[in-house]
Amino acid sequence: VTASPAVAPRPPRRLGLRARASVAFALIATVLAVGLSALTYELARRELLDQRESVARDQALDNALTARRGLIREEVNVRDVLEGLTASRSTQPIIRYRGEWNPRTVNFQVPDDLPTSLVSSVEAGDAAQQRVRVGNTPYVVIGVALPELDAEYYEVFSLAELQRTLRALAVALTIGSIVTVVAGAAVGWYASRRVLRPLGEFASTAQRLAGGELGARIEATGDPDLAPIVDSFNGMAGSLEQRIDRDARFASNISHELRSPLTTLRASIDLMTARKDEMPERAQVPLELLESQVVRFERMVLDLLEISRLDAGVGEVDLEPLEVAEVTCTVARGFPGLEQLVEVDADAEESTALIDKRRFEHVLVNLIENARRHGKGVVRIRVERGLGVVRVVVDDAGPGVVPTERTMIFERFSRGAIGRHGSGAGLGLALVAEHVRLMRGAVRVEESPEGGARFVVEVPVAVRT
Amino acid sequence: MSPVPKVLFIEDDDAIRLALRLFLEDEGYEVLEAATGEDGLRRFQLETVDLVLVDLRLPGMHGFEVVRTIRHTSMVPILIVTAQTDTHDIVGGLEAGADDYITKPVVPKELAARIRASLRRAQAPVTEPPSGLTVGNIEIRPSAGEVLKDGQPVSLTKTEFKLLCELADNPGQVLSREVLLERVWGYDYLGDGRLVDTHVYRLRAKVEEDASDPKMIVTVRGLGYKLLL
């Protein structure tokens, strides 16, 4: 029986506090980064586009004037006029003279690639501007009408450069955003660790307290946010310690108060029992009753005192490497006829375990008495070697313990319903469980091959240094 | 020893004293009673006592003190009776010089058995080892029942003497606490190893040059004790 206190069912598993903090930080970082990036990109795009278009317009108007000067002469050579225009590799001037298209270069298909809406508004005598996409390349087309010459001037500006710039900007912004999100998550993780670190100390201190180290306290802190929590935790630990101290003192005093009268009772009864034959018969029966009840009462008191000592955590656990088989035989020798029932496996003969001799003897005596009282006597006691443990098995001839009661039976005052009636509402097995736990062992009840109860005690093997 | 052994019973609880006196008288002992340590010591000086039974929790002088005072002048067997099962009380009483202890509630038959064993130990002539044995500056003379250290007699209680003889009888051999309990105290069942430990401790203080660094009676961790020649 491992002494695990009843734990409230855990709420359904969800993300831990730190994970949640990280996710929250990452989400905030994402919103901020994406928002800022989008805004930056959009503003940059508009600004750059406006700039480019205004430069393009100026150049187109200049070129249109130059073209007009060229076309106004008597001898018109449109090709020469076109050659005389300012143009770079990213621009393409086009002159439509008397309905005929004259592009300077031919990578922009004229008039197929020119948007018809633009052409029609220029034909109507206006200047116009329009963005157009050919293939993957964006362009801006500017058209100027030269009505007195029956001509139109168009100029196509490639925006490929601008598009590359914007693409680079987008990549930079995306990388920036990703870095920001990751950094956000990391900050969340780190910050929550900082916040949770004191909790770790709380947990380890609470664990030490639970383990019986009653003086364990959390170190005082200068942090104004933590100080009240630390103070109240330490206050709680202090009052717990005081209370346990008081309980231990009480147990010690009550021990004296109860043991003394029991001594007198016991001695007086023994005196009377020795003179039983001199007593009238009607007095002999109550004397027997008295004797059996005093014995029972005494056992009860001793068990209660023992368990209150265990609860108070007084009394040291004196673990030493001892041969389990030997201790078992010594205990068995104390009961008539029991030693012959002890079987020791060959490999367990010299097995030593780390045990507290008195506690281990107590455990065995209680198991044997339990078998005698509730299990119609011990059938066999077997000492075996297990993996990392030495095992003592006590089988009885009783009706066994039903599976549903196999844990309950080690609880205090549990009185098994089936076949385990009679005297001694048990503290004995509760004591067994407590002692075994203190020796870092385990105890359980099973069914013996003959159908009786089988109590199994396991204690850790001593490692010889 | 007189044909009727005399037991001095120092106990402040009147009821216990009376009940156990009657019981012990039935068992064939003469019982001298004392309700306080001071009174007990007075009676001890006035009479010849074969065994002392002392409760530890006494008004006034503590049981430890009573044991120490008696042990100062006498090797009489002393049994302590205690309601405290803490190591502190039991080991304290044994270290003060008691031979054995019994816890309350006292089972009368067990008390009688303990008293018998103590008296037997105290009066039984030690037969083994037949010849004397000398370990360093310690000479054991079993027939005379004495131990000499550098030629000077060492005062040992009968229990201590028997323990030393038992160890000396098996030199170099490890004797477990259980074996020693059985051979020295005569207990077979559920003896307390602390009895052996405290007696070894006291024995060392008397025979070793430096009790904190024993050269003669050494501890074998987890196994027991052995005497080195």
Coordinates of C-alpha atoms in Angstrom, one line a residue, chain A residues 231-423:
Chain A
D231 CA 5.0 35.3 4.9
S232 CA 1.7 33.6 4.9
F233 CA 3.2 30.3 3.6
N234 CA 5.9 30.4 6.3
G235 CA 3.2 31.3 8.8
M236 CA 1.2 28.3 7.8
A237 CA 4.3 26.1 8.1
G238 CA 5.0 27.5 11.5
S239 CA 1.6 26.8 12.9
L240 CA 1.7 23.3 11.3
E241 CA 5.0 22.7 13.1
Q242 CA 3.6 24.0 16.4
R243 CA 0.6 21.8 16.1
I244 CA 2.6 18.7 15.3
D245 CA 4.9 19.5 18.3
R246 CA 1.9 19.9 20.5
D247 CA 0.4 16.6 19.2
A248 CA 3.7 14.8 19.9
R249 CA 3.8 16.2 23.4
F250 CA 0.2 15.2 24.0
A251 CA 0.9 11.7 22.7
S252 CA 3.9 11.4 25.0
N253 CA 1.8 12.6 28.1
I254 CA -1.2 10.5 27.2
S255 CA 1.1 7.5 26.7
H256 CA 2.2 7.8 30.3
E257 CA -1.3 8.4 31.6
L258 CA -2.7 5.3 29.8
R259 CA 0.2 2.9 30.4
S260 CA 0.4 3.3 34.1
P261 CA -3.2 2.2 35.0
L262 CA -3.0 -0.6 32.4
T263 CA 0.0 -1.9 34.3
T264 CA -2.0 -2.0 37.5
L265 CA -5.0 -3.5 35.8
R266 CA -2.9 -6.2 34.2
A267 CA -1.0 -7.1 37.4
S268 CA -4.2 -7.2 39.5
I269 CA -5.9 -9.5 37.1
D270 CA -2.9 -11.8 36.9
L271 CA -2.9 -11.9 40.7
M272 CA -6.5 -12.8 40.8
T273 CA -6.1 -15.4 37.9
A274 CA -3.4 -17.1 40.0
R275 CA -6.0 -17.5 42.7
K276 CA -8.9 -18.4 40.5
D277 CA -9.4 -21.7 42.1
E278 CA -10.1 -20.1 45.5
M279 CA -12.8 -18.0 43.9
P280 CA -16.5 -18.9 43.7
E281 CA -17.4 -20.1 40.3
R282 CA -19.7 -17.2 39.6
A283 CA -16.8 -14.9 40.0
Q284 CA -14.5 -16.8 37.7
V285 CA -16.4 -16.1 34.6
P286 CA -16.4 -12.3 35.0
L287 CA -12.7 -12.5 35.8
E288 CA -12.0 -14.3 32.5
L289 CA -14.1 -11.7 30.8
L290 CA -12.1 -9.0 32.5
E291 CA -8.8 -10.5 31.5
S292 CA -9.7 -10.9 27.9
Q293 CA -11.0 -7.4 27.6
V294 CA -8.1 -5.9 29.4
V295 CA -5.8 -7.7 27.0
R296 CA -7.8 -6.4 24.1
F297 CA -8.0 -2.9 25.5
E298 CA -4.3 -2.9 26.1
R299 CA -3.5 -3.9 22.6
M300 CA -5.9 -1.2 21.4
V301 CA -4.2 1.5 23.5
L302 CA -0.8 0.4 22.4
D303 CA -1.8 0.4 18.8
L304 CA -3.4 3.9 19.2
L305 CA -0.3 5.2 20.9
E306 CA 1.9 3.8 18.2
I307 CA -0.2 5.2 15.4
S308 CA -0.3 8.6 17.1
R309 CA 3.5 8.5 17.4
L310 CA 3.7 7.7 13.7
D311 CA 1.3 10.5 12.9
A312 CA 3.3 12.9 15.0
G313 CA 6.4 11.8 13.1
V314 CA 8.3 11.2 16.4
G315 CA 10.6 8.3 16.6
E316 CA 13.4 7.8 14.2
V317 CA 13.6 5.2 11.4
D318 CA 16.8 3.3 12.1
L319 CA 17.5 1.5 8.8
E320 CA 20.3 -1.0 8.8
P321 CA 21.2 -3.9 6.5
L322 CA 19.8 -7.0 8.1
E323 CA 19.1 -10.6 7.0
V324 CA 15.4 -10.7 6.5
A325 CA 15.2 -14.5 6.8
E326 CA 17.0 -14.4 10.2
V327 CA 14.7 -11.6 11.6
T328 CA 11.7 -13.5 10.3
C329 CA 12.8 -16.7 12.0
T330 CA 13.4 -14.9 15.3
V331 CA 9.9 -13.5 15.2
A332 CA 8.4 -16.8 14.3
R333 CA 10.2 -18.4 17.2
G334 CA 8.1 -16.3 19.5
F335 CA 5.0 -18.1 18.5
P336 CA 4.6 -21.8 19.4
G337 CA 4.9 -24.0 16.4
L338 CA 5.4 -21.2 13.9
E339 CA 9.1 -21.6 13.1
Q340 CA 8.4 -24.9 11.3
L341 CA 6.1 -23.0 8.9
V342 CA 8.8 -20.6 7.7
E343 CA 10.2 -21.4 4.3
V344 CA 13.2 -19.5 3.0
D345 CA 14.1 -19.6 -0.7
A346 CA 17.7 -20.5 -1.4
D347 CA 18.5 -17.2 -3.0
A348 CA 16.9 -15.3 -0.2
E349 CA 18.8 -17.0 2.5
E350 CA 21.4 -14.4 3.0
S351 CA 19.6 -11.5 1.4
T352 CA 19.9 -8.4 3.5
A353 CA 17.4 -5.5 3.3
L354 CA 17.6 -2.0 4.7
I355 CA 15.1 -2.3 7.5
D356 CA 14.4 -0.9 11.0
K357 CA 14.6 -4.1 13.1
R358 CA 12.0 -3.1 15.6
R359 CA 9.6 -1.8 13.0
F360 CA 10.1 -4.9 10.8
E361 CA 9.5 -7.2 13.8
H362 CA 6.4 -5.2 14.6
V363 CA 5.1 -5.7 11.0
L364 CA 5.6 -9.4 11.2
V365 CA 4.1 -9.8 14.6
N366 CA 1.0 -7.8 13.5
L367 CA 0.7 -9.9 10.3
I368 CA 1.0 -13.1 12.3
E369 CA -1.5 -12.0 14.9
N370 CA -3.9 -10.8 12.1
A371 CA -3.6 -14.3 10.6
R372 CA -4.4 -15.9 13.9
R373 CA -7.2 -13.7 14.7
H374 CA -9.0 -13.3 11.3
G375 CA -7.4 -16.0 9.1
K376 CA -7.6 -19.2 11.2
G377 CA -3.9 -19.2 11.7
V378 CA -0.7 -19.0 9.6
V379 CA -0.3 -21.6 6.9
R380 CA 3.2 -20.6 5.8
I381 CA 5.6 -17.8 6.0
R382 CA 7.9 -17.5 3.0
V383 CA 11.0 -15.4 2.5
E384 CA 11.8 -14.7 -1.2
R385 CA 14.0 -12.6 -3.3
G386 CA 12.4 -10.3 -5.8
L387 CA 13.8 -7.7 -8.2
G388 CA 15.5 -5.3 -5.9
V389 CA 13.4 -6.4 -2.9
V390 CA 13.3 -9.0 -0.3
R391 CA 9.7 -10.3 0.1
V392 CA 8.0 -11.9 3.1
V393 CA 4.8 -13.7 2.3
V394 CA 2.4 -14.6 5.1
D395 CA -0.4 -17.0 4.1
D396 CA -3.4 -17.8 6.3
A397 CA -6.1 -20.4 6.3
G398 CA -9.0 -18.0 6.4
P399 CA -11.6 -17.1 3.8
G400 CA -9.3 -14.5 2.2
V401 CA -10.0 -10.9 1.5
V402 CA -12.3 -10.0 -1.4
P403 CA -10.6 -7.8 -4.0
T404 CA -12.8 -4.8 -3.3
E405 CA -11.4 -4.7 0.3
R406 CA -7.8 -5.2 -0.4
T407 CA -6.9 -1.6 -0.1
M408 CA -9.4 -0.7 2.5
I409 CA -8.1 -3.3 4.8
F410 CA -5.0 -1.3 5.5
E411 CA -7.0 1.7 6.7
R412 CA -7.6 2.4 10.3
F413 CA -10.4 0.7 12.0
S414 CA -11.5 -0.9 8.7
R415 CA -13.4 -4.0 9.6
G416 CA -13.7 -6.2 6.7
A417 CA -17.3 -7.2 6.1
I418 CA -16.9 -10.8 5.0
G419 CA -15.4 -13.3 7.4
R420 CA -13.3 -10.9 9.3
H421 CA -15.5 -10.2 12.2
G422 CA -14.5 -10.6 15.8
S423 CA -12.4 -8.6 18.1

